[in-house]
Tab-separated table of C-alpha atoms and ligand atoms in Angstrom:
chain	number	residue	atom	x	y	z
A	1	MET	CA	8.958	18.136	15.817
A	2	PRO	CA	9.573	15.790	12.962
A	3	SER	CA	7.450	15.913	9.950
A	4	TYR	CA	5.966	12.549	10.829
A	5	LEU	CA	4.754	13.258	14.041
A	6	LEU	CA	3.036	16.606	12.864
A	7	LEU	CA	1.526	14.348	10.136
A	8	THR	CA	0.435	11.399	12.389
A	9	SER	CA	-1.205	14.141	14.699
A	10	LEU	CA	-3.556	15.440	11.730
A	11	PRO	CA	-6.782	13.963	11.879
A	12	LEU	CA	-7.071	13.050	8.387
A	13	ALA	CA	-3.840	13.520	6.798
A	14	ASN	CA	-3.545	10.294	5.751
A	15	MET	CA	-6.178	10.133	3.170
A	16	CYS	CA	-5.429	10.664	0.005
A	17	TYR	CA	-7.390	12.316	-2.883
A	18	ALA	CA	-6.764	12.479	-6.210
A	19	ILE	CA	-9.997	14.685	-6.668
A	20	PRO	CA	-9.031	18.058	-6.343
A	21	GLY	CA	-9.653	20.049	-3.023
A	22	LYS	CA	-10.109	23.755	-2.459
A	23	ILE	CA	-7.931	25.515	0.101
A	24	THR	CA	-10.043	27.144	2.510
A	25	ASP	CA	-7.390	28.096	5.268
A	26	PHE	CA	-4.007	27.509	6.446
A	27	ASP	CA	-2.781	26.288	9.748
A	28	GLY	CA	0.880	26.548	9.837
A	29	LYS	CA	2.488	24.315	7.034
A	30	LYS	CA	-0.793	22.835	6.987
A	31	VAL	CA	-3.628	23.694	4.407
A	32	ILE	CA	-7.189	22.993	5.321
A	33	VAL	CA	-9.067	21.880	2.110
A	34	ASP	CA	-12.985	21.626	1.399
A	35	TYR	CA	-13.557	18.144	-0.157
A	36	PHE	CA	-17.099	17.468	-1.117
A	37	GLY	CA	-18.130	19.565	2.031
A	38	GLU	CA	-15.808	17.881	4.419
A	39	LYS	CA	-12.728	19.210	6.060
A	40	ARG	CA	-9.361	17.674	5.235
A	41	TYR	CA	-5.886	18.717	6.033
A	42	ALA	CA	-2.594	18.477	3.809
A	43	TYR	CA	0.769	19.411	4.555
A	44	ASN	CA	2.449	21.710	2.229
A	45	GLU	CA	6.044	21.567	1.384
A	46	PHE	CA	6.706	21.741	-2.279
A	47	LYS	CA	4.116	24.202	-3.614
A	48	GLU	CA	3.417	27.813	-3.473
A	49	VAL	CA	-0.580	27.895	-2.772
A	50	LYS	CA	-3.276	30.515	-1.474
A	51	LYS	CA	-6.711	30.279	-0.340
A	52	GLY	CA	-8.920	29.500	-3.188
A	53	ASP	CA	-6.486	27.302	-4.895
A	54	TYR	CA	-7.486	23.934	-5.894
A	55	ILE	CA	-5.048	21.238	-5.110
A	56	TYR	CA	-4.332	17.452	-5.451
A	57	ALA	CA	-2.685	15.868	-2.329
A	58	GLN	CA	-1.458	12.173	-1.886
A	59	GLY	CA	-0.660	11.004	1.605
A	60	GLY	CA	-1.294	13.904	3.273
A	61	PHE	CA	1.073	16.047	0.942
A	62	VAL	CA	0.031	18.569	-1.470
A	63	ILE	CA	1.671	17.460	-4.483
A	64	ASN	CA	0.136	19.768	-7.488
A	65	VAL	CA	-2.059	22.693	-7.819
A	66	VAL	CA	-4.796	22.565	-10.220
A	67	PRO	CA	-6.198	25.204	-12.660
A	68	GLU	CA	-9.577	26.216	-11.600
A	69	LYS	CA	-11.310	25.464	-14.678
A	70	GLU	CA	-9.943	21.998	-14.754
A	71	ALA	CA	-10.777	21.541	-11.108
A	72	MET	CA	-14.492	22.242	-11.656
A	73	GLU	CA	-14.694	19.902	-14.594
A	74	ILE	CA	-13.284	17.231	-12.623
A	75	LEU	CA	-15.413	17.881	-9.668
A	76	GLU	CA	-18.389	18.095	-11.596
A	77	PHE	CA	-17.757	14.751	-13.162
A	78	TRP	CA	-17.208	13.478	-9.662
A	79	LYS	CA	-20.123	15.046	-7.912
A	80	GLU	CA	-22.685	12.491	-9.066
A	81	SER	CA	-20.828	9.297	-8.969
A	82	PHE	CA	-19.056	10.228	-5.787
A	83	PHE	CA	-22.255	10.143	-3.956
A	84	LYS	CA	-23.553	7.158	-5.583
A	85	LEU	CA	-20.411	5.102	-4.893
A	86	ARG	CA	-20.876	6.193	-1.119
A	87	GLU	CA	-24.372	4.765	-1.045
A	88	VAL	CA	-23.146	1.394	-2.759
A	89	ASP	CA	-20.360	1.352	-0.184
A	90	LEU	CA	-22.361	1.828	2.724
A	91	ARG	CA	-24.916	-0.553	1.390
A	92	LEU	CA	-22.364	-3.285	1.235
A	93	ALA	CA	-20.768	-2.306	4.791
A	94	ARG	CA	-24.014	-3.175	6.383
A	95	LEU	CA	-23.717	-4.983	9.385
A	96	GLU	CA	-25.289	-8.648	9.017
A	97	GLY	CA	-24.512	-12.255	9.748
A	98	SER	CA	-23.908	-11.894	13.374
A	99	GLY	CA	-26.514	-14.202	14.313
A	100	VAL	CA	-24.863	-17.287	12.604
A	101	ALA	CA	-21.620	-16.786	14.040
A	102	GLY	CA	-20.446	-18.523	17.185
A	103	GLU	CA	-20.893	-16.727	20.295
A	104	LYS	CA	-17.007	-16.329	21.398
A	105	THR	CA	-16.551	-14.795	18.044
A	106	ARG	CA	-19.632	-12.550	18.648
A	107	ILE	CA	-18.507	-11.023	21.836
A	108	ILE	CA	-14.640	-10.516	20.704
A	109	LEU	CA	-16.237	-8.637	17.610
A	110	ASP	CA	-18.789	-6.670	19.809
A	111	LYS	CA	-15.710	-5.384	21.542
A	112	ALA	CA	-14.039	-4.196	18.115
A	113	LEU	CA	-17.283	-2.577	17.112
A	114	GLU	CA	-17.506	-0.526	20.320
A	115	GLY	CA	-13.879	0.373	20.348
A	116	ARG	CA	-12.830	-1.695	23.390
A	117	LYS	CA	-9.644	-3.542	23.666
A	118	ILE	CA	-9.360	-6.806	22.622
A	119	ASP	CA	-6.405	-9.020	23.988
A	120	PHE	CA	-3.872	-11.056	22.579
A	121	GLU	CA	-5.485	-14.609	22.965
A	122	GLU	CA	-8.756	-13.147	21.382
A	123	TYR	CA	-7.220	-11.664	18.157
A	124	LEU	CA	-5.392	-15.004	17.700
A	125	TYR	CA	-8.974	-16.664	18.128
A	126	LEU	CA	-9.906	-14.764	15.466
A	127	LEU	CA	-7.126	-15.203	13.139
A	128	SER	CA	-7.549	-19.007	14.011
A	129	LEU	CA	-11.045	-19.250	12.800
A	130	GLU	CA	-12.051	-22.010	10.504
A	131	ASP	CA	-15.904	-22.039	10.475
A	132	GLU	CA	-17.446	-19.937	7.486
A	133	ASN	CA	-19.997	-18.101	9.553
A	134	ASP	CA	-17.338	-16.884	11.819
A	135	MET	CA	-15.005	-15.917	9.362
A	136	GLY	CA	-17.974	-14.258	7.340
A	137	TYR	CA	-18.789	-12.181	10.292
A	138	LEU	CA	-15.218	-11.135	11.032
A	139	PHE	CA	-14.760	-9.926	7.442
A	140	LYS	CA	-18.038	-8.075	7.810
A	141	VAL	CA	-17.194	-6.532	10.787
A	142	ALA	CA	-13.380	-5.492	9.286
A	143	ASN	CA	-15.067	-4.116	6.288
A	144	PHE	CA	-17.704	-1.844	8.970
A	145	ILE	CA	-14.768	-0.522	10.584
A	146	ARG	CA	-12.970	0.403	7.331
A	147	GLN	CA	-16.114	2.219	5.963
A	148	LYS	CA	-16.501	4.179	9.459
A	149	HIS	CA	-13.253	5.360	9.477
A	150	HIS	CA	-11.828	5.428	5.912
A	151	LYS	CA	-15.394	5.932	3.795
A	152	ASN	CA	-15.029	4.688	0.264
A	153	ALA	CA	-11.850	6.257	-0.621
A	154	CYS	CA	-9.210	3.624	-2.376
A	155	CYS	CA	-5.685	4.641	-2.833
A	156	VAL	CA	-4.490	3.338	-6.286
A	157	HIS	CA	-0.805	3.925	-6.473
A	158	GLY	CA	1.781	2.460	-9.191
A	159	ILE	CA	4.682	0.816	-9.069
A	160	ILE	CA	7.692	0.558	-11.299
A	161	GLU	CA	10.208	-2.401	-10.856
A	162	PHE	CA	13.136	-0.987	-12.348
A	163	SER	CA	15.975	-3.712	-11.703
A	164	ASN	CA	15.786	-7.238	-11.109
A	165	PHE	CA	19.267	-7.364	-9.902
A	166	CYS	CA	19.829	-8.515	-6.368
A	167	SER	CA	22.659	-8.946	-4.133
A	168	SER	CA	20.474	-10.342	-1.406
A	169	ASP	CA	19.463	-14.089	-0.954
A	170	CYS	CA	16.186	-14.338	0.377
A	171	LEU	CA	14.945	-18.047	0.654
A	172	TYR	CA	11.600	-17.411	-0.561
A	173	CYS	CA	12.195	-14.684	-3.374
A	174	GLY	CA	12.714	-15.397	-6.951
A	175	ILE	CA	15.006	-12.738	-7.706
A	176	ARG	CA	17.546	-13.684	-4.965
A	177	LYS	CA	21.110	-13.899	-6.184
A	178	SER	CA	21.489	-17.575	-6.083
A	179	ASN	CA	18.563	-17.990	-8.726
A	180	ARG	CA	21.305	-18.283	-11.937
A	181	THR	CA	18.475	-19.572	-14.133
A	182	LEU	CA	16.691	-15.712	-14.293
A	183	GLU	CA	17.427	-13.230	-16.973
A	184	ARG	CA	18.456	-10.095	-15.167
A	185	TYR	CA	17.366	-6.405	-16.470
A	186	ARG	CA	18.051	-2.741	-15.305
A	187	MET	CA	15.716	-0.286	-16.857
A	188	SER	CA	18.215	3.042	-18.091
A	189	GLU	CA	17.328	6.273	-16.384
A	190	GLU	CA	15.558	7.341	-19.620
A	191	GLU	CA	13.183	4.351	-19.594
A	192	ILE	CA	12.429	5.102	-16.177
A	193	LEU	CA	11.798	8.818	-16.657
A	194	GLN	CA	9.560	7.917	-19.783
A	195	THR	CA	7.482	5.084	-17.868
A	196	VAL	CA	7.043	7.749	-14.857
A	197	ARG	CA	5.868	10.251	-17.523
A	198	GLU	CA	3.702	8.087	-19.257
A	199	ALA	CA	2.082	7.212	-16.006
A	200	VAL	CA	1.513	10.699	-14.864
A	201	SER	CA	0.664	12.409	-17.897
A	202	VAL	CA	-1.341	9.972	-19.451
A	203	TYR	CA	-2.823	7.684	-17.002
A	204	GLY	CA	-2.975	10.299	-14.079
A	205	PHE	CA	-0.765	8.393	-11.374
A	206	LYS	CA	-0.170	10.799	-8.512
A	207	SER	CA	1.553	8.475	-6.468
A	208	ILE	CA	4.568	6.041	-7.725
A	209	VAL	CA	6.427	3.156	-6.154
A	210	LEU	CA	10.010	2.700	-7.610
A	211	GLN	CA	11.170	-0.792	-6.579
A	212	SER	CA	14.190	-2.988	-7.501
A	213	GLY	CA	15.993	-5.620	-5.759
A	214	GLU	CA	19.166	-4.631	-4.022
A	215	ASP	CA	21.082	-3.580	-7.243
A	216	PRO	CA	24.573	-2.273	-6.042
A	217	HIS	CA	24.524	-0.626	-9.613
A	218	PHE	CA	22.256	1.925	-8.081
A	219	ASP	CA	23.503	3.312	-5.209
A	220	ALA	CA	21.686	5.942	-2.845
A	221	ASP	CA	23.400	8.831	-4.563
A	222	GLY	CA	22.631	7.291	-8.008
A	223	ILE	CA	18.979	6.858	-6.804
A	224	SER	CA	18.829	10.296	-5.481
A	225	PHE	CA	19.978	11.785	-8.768
A	226	LEU	CA	17.259	9.892	-10.484
A	227	ILE	CA	14.573	11.231	-7.822
A	228	ARG	CA	15.464	14.665	-8.355
A	229	ARG	CA	15.148	14.168	-12.144
A	230	ILE	CA	11.570	12.562	-11.792
A	231	LEU	CA	10.470	15.135	-9.496
A	232	LYS	CA	11.460	18.155	-11.320
A	233	GLU	CA	9.437	17.263	-14.237
A	234	ASN	CA	6.456	15.555	-12.291
A	235	ASN	CA	4.117	16.443	-9.927
A	236	LEU	CA	4.122	13.257	-7.857
A	237	LEU	CA	4.481	11.365	-4.422
A	238	LEU	CA	7.319	9.036	-4.825
A	239	PHE	CA	8.027	5.863	-2.781
A	240	ILE	CA	11.180	4.245	-3.089
A	241	SER	CA	11.462	0.294	-2.527
A	242	VAL	CA	15.067	-0.708	-2.943
A	243	GLY	CA	15.902	-2.893	0.178
A	244	GLU	CA	18.043	-1.576	2.850
A	245	VAL	CA	20.203	1.525	2.427
A	246	GLY	CA	20.831	2.670	5.861
A	247	GLU	CA	19.859	6.075	7.819
A	248	ARG	CA	22.134	7.886	5.483
A	249	GLY	CA	21.215	6.671	2.183
A	250	LEU	CA	17.340	7.272	3.557
A	251	LYS	CA	18.235	10.900	4.100
A	252	LYS	CA	19.580	11.406	0.785
A	253	PHE	CA	16.297	10.099	-0.650
A	254	TYR	CA	14.228	12.600	1.512
A	255	GLU	CA	16.585	15.138	0.535
A	256	ALA	CA	16.088	14.438	-3.274
A	257	GLY	CA	12.095	14.890	-2.578
A	258	ALA	CA	10.949	11.049	-2.068
A	259	ARG	CA	8.694	11.204	0.788
A	260	GLY	CA	7.468	7.437	1.264
A	261	VAL	CA	9.534	4.054	1.622
A	262	LEU	CA	8.026	1.053	1.018
A	263	ILE	CA	10.037	-1.867	2.942
A	264	ARG	CA	8.370	-5.169	4.643
A	265	PHE	CA	10.264	-6.720	7.666
A	266	GLU	CA	8.622	-9.752	6.128
A	267	THR	CA	8.582	-11.644	9.616
A	268	SER	CA	9.186	-10.120	12.946
A	269	ASP	CA	10.336	-13.315	14.547
A	270	LYS	CA	13.982	-13.088	14.864
A	271	GLU	CA	15.058	-16.726	14.459
A	272	LEU	CA	12.709	-17.322	11.200
A	273	TYR	CA	14.021	-13.999	10.164
A	274	SER	CA	17.703	-15.359	10.289
A	275	LYS	CA	16.459	-18.491	8.309
A	276	LEU	CA	14.891	-16.887	5.484
A	277	HIS	CA	18.013	-14.153	5.153
A	278	PRO	CA	21.029	-15.981	5.756
A	279	ARG	CA	23.120	-12.983	5.814
A	280	ASP	CA	20.775	-10.318	7.429
A	281	ALA	CA	19.257	-9.499	10.858
A	282	LEU	CA	15.952	-8.661	11.749
A	283	SER	CA	17.302	-5.668	13.997
A	284	TYR	CA	18.819	-4.035	10.888
A	285	ARG	CA	15.608	-4.187	8.958
A	286	MET	CA	13.670	-2.985	11.681
A	287	ALA	CA	16.025	-0.047	12.505
A	288	GLU	CA	15.738	0.878	8.772
A	289	ILE	CA	12.214	1.065	8.870
A	290	ARG	CA	11.863	2.883	12.244
A	291	ALA	CA	14.785	5.369	10.506
A	292	ALA	CA	12.450	6.177	7.423
A	293	GLY	CA	9.395	7.228	9.974
A	294	GLU	CA	11.714	9.305	12.151
A	295	ILE	CA	13.163	11.065	9.232
A	296	GLY	CA	9.621	12.189	7.938
A	297	PHE	CA	8.823	9.155	5.278
A	298	LEU	CA	5.350	7.796	5.089
A	299	VAL	CA	6.030	4.329	5.759
A	300	LEU	CA	4.604	1.136	3.681
A	301	THR	CA	5.579	-2.115	5.663
A	302	GLY	CA	4.387	-5.673	6.226
A	303	GLY	CA	5.123	-9.108	6.536
A	304	LEU	CA	4.672	-12.569	4.544
A	305	VAL	CA	1.692	-14.479	5.257
A	306	GLY	CA	2.219	-18.284	5.437
A	307	VAL	CA	5.906	-18.493	4.996
A	308	PRO	CA	7.188	-22.157	6.234
A	309	GLY	CA	7.811	-22.659	9.941
A	310	GLN	CA	5.568	-19.608	10.794
A	311	LYS	CA	2.522	-20.406	13.258
A	312	ASN	CA	-0.724	-18.020	13.734
A	313	GLU	CA	0.938	-16.716	16.526
A	314	ASP	CA	3.651	-15.325	14.803
A	315	ILE	CA	1.379	-13.462	12.226
A	316	LEU	CA	-0.400	-11.862	14.955
A	317	LYS	CA	3.136	-10.511	16.456
A	318	ASP	CA	3.810	-9.475	12.899
A	319	ILE	CA	0.624	-7.252	12.880
A	320	PHE	CA	1.547	-5.587	15.957
A	321	ALA	CA	4.970	-5.091	15.091
A	322	ALA	CA	4.008	-3.439	12.150
A	323	LYS	CA	1.709	-1.346	13.836
A	324	LYS	CA	4.284	-0.335	16.510
A	325	LEU	CA	5.999	1.234	12.992
A	326	CYS	CA	3.040	3.390	12.458
A	327	PRO	CA	2.714	2.923	8.898
A	328	GLU	CA	0.508	5.029	6.632
A	329	MET	CA	-0.140	1.687	4.840
A	330	TYR	CA	0.281	-2.004	5.830
A	331	THR	CA	1.290	-4.680	3.192
A	332	PHE	CA	0.708	-8.041	3.964
A	333	GLY	CA	0.468	-10.805	1.487
A	334	PRO	CA	0.956	-14.411	1.170
A	335	PHE	CA	4.154	-16.738	0.753
A	336	LEU	CA	3.915	-18.082	-2.910
A	337	PRO	CA	6.268	-21.040	-3.532
A	338	HIS	CA	8.655	-20.305	-6.203
A	339	PRO	CA	10.364	-23.095	-8.187
A	340	ASP	CA	13.802	-21.998	-8.309
A	341	THR	CA	14.222	-21.052	-4.606
A	342	PRO	CA	15.287	-23.432	-1.590
A	343	LEU	CA	11.377	-23.172	-0.282
A	344	SER	CA	10.068	-24.766	-3.829
A	345	GLN	CA	8.267	-27.540	-2.122
A	346	ASN	CA	6.096	-25.621	0.585
A	347	GLN	CA	2.727	-24.950	0.026
A	348	PRO	CA	1.049	-21.311	-0.276
A	349	PRO	CA	-1.268	-20.342	2.967
A	350	ALA	CA	-5.072	-20.752	2.562
A	351	VAL	CA	-6.457	-17.633	1.019
A	352	GLU	CA	-8.780	-17.341	4.300
A	353	LEU	CA	-5.667	-16.734	6.167
A	354	VAL	CA	-4.332	-13.821	4.396
A	355	LEU	CA	-7.948	-12.719	4.779
A	356	LYS	CA	-8.071	-13.069	8.237
A	357	THR	CA	-4.876	-11.509	8.627
A	358	ILE	CA	-6.214	-8.372	6.770
A	359	ALA	CA	-9.415	-8.161	9.100
A	360	VAL	CA	-7.375	-8.689	12.008
A	361	LEU	CA	-5.107	-5.964	11.133
A	362	ARG	CA	-7.858	-3.679	10.545
A	363	LEU	CA	-9.290	-4.309	13.885
A	364	ALA	CA	-6.004	-3.696	15.298
A	365	ASP	CA	-5.503	-0.550	13.496
A	366	VAL	CA	-8.614	1.395	12.448
A	367	ASN	CA	-6.567	4.333	10.914
A	368	GLY	CA	-3.911	2.633	8.490
A	369	LYS	CA	-4.350	1.609	5.188
A	370	ILE	CA	-4.323	-1.748	3.956
A	371	VAL	CA	-3.158	-2.653	0.334
A	372	SER	CA	-5.203	-5.915	-1.190
A	373	THR	CA	-1.596	-7.154	-2.567
A	374	THR	CA	-1.091	-8.526	-5.940
A	375	ALA	CA	0.111	-12.063	-4.199
A	376	LEU	CA	-3.142	-12.343	-2.993
A	377	GLU	CA	-4.956	-11.845	-6.319
A	378	THR	CA	-2.146	-14.190	-7.673
A	379	LEU	CA	-3.767	-16.911	-5.084
A	380	ASP	CA	-7.074	-16.386	-5.877
A	381	ALA	CA	-7.200	-14.667	-9.199
A	382	GLU	CA	-10.843	-14.953	-9.576
A	383	LYS	CA	-12.041	-13.223	-6.036
A	384	GLY	CA	-8.645	-12.160	-4.158
A	385	ARG	CA	-8.816	-8.595	-4.743
A	386	ASN	CA	-12.397	-7.548	-3.893
A	387	ASP	CA	-12.601	-10.193	-0.614
A	388	GLY	CA	-9.538	-8.327	0.361
A	389	PHE	CA	-11.606	-4.934	0.054
A	390	MET	CA	-14.349	-6.756	1.610
A	391	ALA	CA	-12.071	-7.833	4.911
A	392	GLY	CA	-10.543	-4.299	5.490
A	393	ALA	CA	-8.428	-3.601	2.652
A	394	ASN	CA	-8.590	-0.200	0.970
A	395	SER	CA	-5.692	0.121	-1.239
A	396	LEU	CA	-4.367	-1.129	-4.403
A	397	MET	CA	-0.869	-1.131	-6.327
A	398	LEU	CA	-1.056	-1.597	-10.498
A	399	ASN	CA	1.915	-2.687	-12.134
A	400	LEU	CA	3.467	-0.175	-14.461
A	401	THR	CA	6.712	-2.048	-15.337
A	402	PRO	CA	7.091	-2.161	-19.141
A	403	GLU	CA	5.693	-5.425	-20.108
A	404	LYS	CA	9.091	-6.362	-21.711
A	405	TYR	CA	10.686	-6.543	-18.296
A	406	ARG	CA	7.455	-7.151	-16.079
A	407	GLY	CA	7.782	-11.201	-16.366
A	408	LEU	CA	11.541	-10.903	-15.455
A	409	TYR	CA	10.855	-9.332	-12.031
A	410	ASN	CA	9.684	-12.972	-10.985
A	411	ILE	CA	9.614	-12.604	-7.233
A	412	TYR	CA	7.044	-15.377	-7.346
A	413	PRO	CA	5.616	-17.662	-10.147
A	414	GLY	CA	2.408	-16.519	-12.369
A	415	ARG	CA	2.107	-13.114	-10.798
A	416	ILE	CA	-1.233	-11.950	-12.059
A	417	HIS	CA	-1.322	-8.948	-14.274
A	418	GLU	CA	2.146	-9.923	-16.062
A	419	LYS	CA	0.778	-9.521	-19.439
A	420	GLU	CA	-1.758	-6.691	-19.315
A	421	THR	CA	-1.351	-3.352	-20.269
A	422	VAL	CA	-1.511	-0.342	-17.718
A	423	LYS	CA	-4.869	0.992	-19.302
A	424	HIS	CA	-6.144	-2.605	-19.170
A	425	GLN	CA	-5.058	-2.803	-15.452
A	426	ILE	CA	-6.780	0.539	-14.657
A	427	ASP	CA	-9.895	-0.423	-16.586
A	428	LYS	CA	-10.499	-3.426	-14.333
A	429	ALA	CA	-9.339	-1.696	-11.163
A	430	ILE	CA	-12.030	0.825	-11.842
A	431	GLU	CA	-14.540	-1.721	-12.857
A	432	ASP	CA	-13.869	-3.637	-9.550
A	433	LEU	CA	-13.786	-0.720	-7.482
A	434	GLN	CA	-16.882	0.613	-8.708
A	435	LYS	CA	-18.968	-2.687	-8.097
A	436	LEU	CA	-17.740	-2.258	-4.459
A	437	GLY	CA	-18.614	1.344	-4.220
A	438	ARG	CA	-15.408	2.716	-3.838
A	439	ALA	CA	-13.608	5.792	-5.388
A	440	PRO	CA	-10.407	5.134	-7.077
A	441	THR	CA	-9.045	8.173	-5.660
A	442	ASP	CA	-5.603	8.099	-6.823
A	443	ILE	CA	-6.213	7.469	-10.563
A	444	GLY	CA	-6.691	10.893	-12.493
A	445	LEU	CA	-9.309	11.336	-14.968
A	446	ARG	CA	-7.762	11.929	-18.281
B	501	5AD	N1	6.073	-14.992	-2.195
B	501	5AD	C1	5.381	-13.803	-2.111
B	501	5AD	N2	5.993	-12.440	-2.023
B	501	5AD	C2	7.024	-12.676	-2.053
B	501	5AD	N3	8.186	-11.599	-1.753
B	501	5AD	C3	9.206	-12.084	-2.298
B	501	5AD	N4	9.132	-13.405	-2.725
B	501	5AD	C4	8.078	-13.720	-2.625
B	501	5AD	C5	7.219	-14.952	-2.555
B	501	5AD	N5	7.738	-16.285	-3.029
B	501	5AD	C6	7.783	-10.293	-1.532
B	501	5AD	C7	8.388	-9.881	-0.364
B	501	5AD	C8	9.278	-8.722	-0.647
B	501	5AD	C9	8.498	-7.826	-1.992
B	501	5AD	C10	8.961	-7.258	-2.874
B	501	5AD	O1	7.990	-9.309	-2.204
B	501	5AD	O2	7.657	-9.763	0.737
B	501	5AD	O3	9.146	-7.758	0.469
């Protein structure tokens, strides 16, 4: 059986927790872990472990064994705050506000709460809500369901954008090949290694995404070599996000030790996809994502919300197309017009549409993680991130790209956190999450 099937069949394998857990038993290749009194499972491929060991797991994989003394210190630190945070989260996730929502909204959301099937038209009704009370109740229900199935765990991954060279020409994207005004950069292998090293040893990241445009300079062998070098010196769950590399390329990444792939399909509408990606086809993109899952990667995928020519119905179809790909994590962010692209004259979507997308996604898949995206934060700098969390999201990505390059990874303008140090981003993330009672379980405590 491919390992992704094993993984998806584990009840809580997709919980990530950078707070160490203690191995209480074995179940084949899985370890059973005690985590604040709860039983969790993780898939062990990389480490020699025995009963009684303390481990870190990410995305359901054991990535590191922690010396007992260190583990006890961390657990001691967390013990009190962990349960306090849970109380805050539980309080904020209470269901109220149903009284002011319209009858049809309440009837549909009752179905969600009772785990009954919601049909396409009903989902579309939710995605098209305009009334503030109705939308407010939709977000409440989505957050309630998030709490019920995921508790207050929040994954915080780091992303390193190592090259903005791109041979693709996606109409919406600022780093598209035809944007000749953009200064291009490519980090050296040493720079990438140094960035990872710092993220892991100074900031305690346990999970990192390596992202770039479709840069011909880095072929699948080159990236695999890099993956090996990174994993040789770091205990890390590594996601690769470099566009399409084909099944052979993906297999090379897997053999080198990467266990995640981040690739959006952007839109699941064939015609819209062709318009936005003149030389590419949706079928190839979907085949690539399916192949990643079949090989055993954790898949992060999703689409753009509010791209020109898209209807609410299309967004809903995107949600179901994403669900069919069994992702570990969903990433749906707003389209933001870039001045140096053919779509410069278009408008971004309303923030509410992005939040409704997150909420409907949460109802459609109670198990998947959902990112509150940087694009959503950019659309609404003040509230976007936390509103995403209060509408069903439970994951975050912080930008680890060295500051001198970050502004050049200019996929859309005015990207938030462009000039903030990693330390500042972490402090702000912890502050935001604590307010909401979420435990930032993927940031270490060094
Ligand atoms: N607005 C929002 N997201 C964008 N992306 C690229 N260009 C834009 C834009 N103008 C997203 C794409 C891609 C990811 C790396 O960045 O969805 O998958």
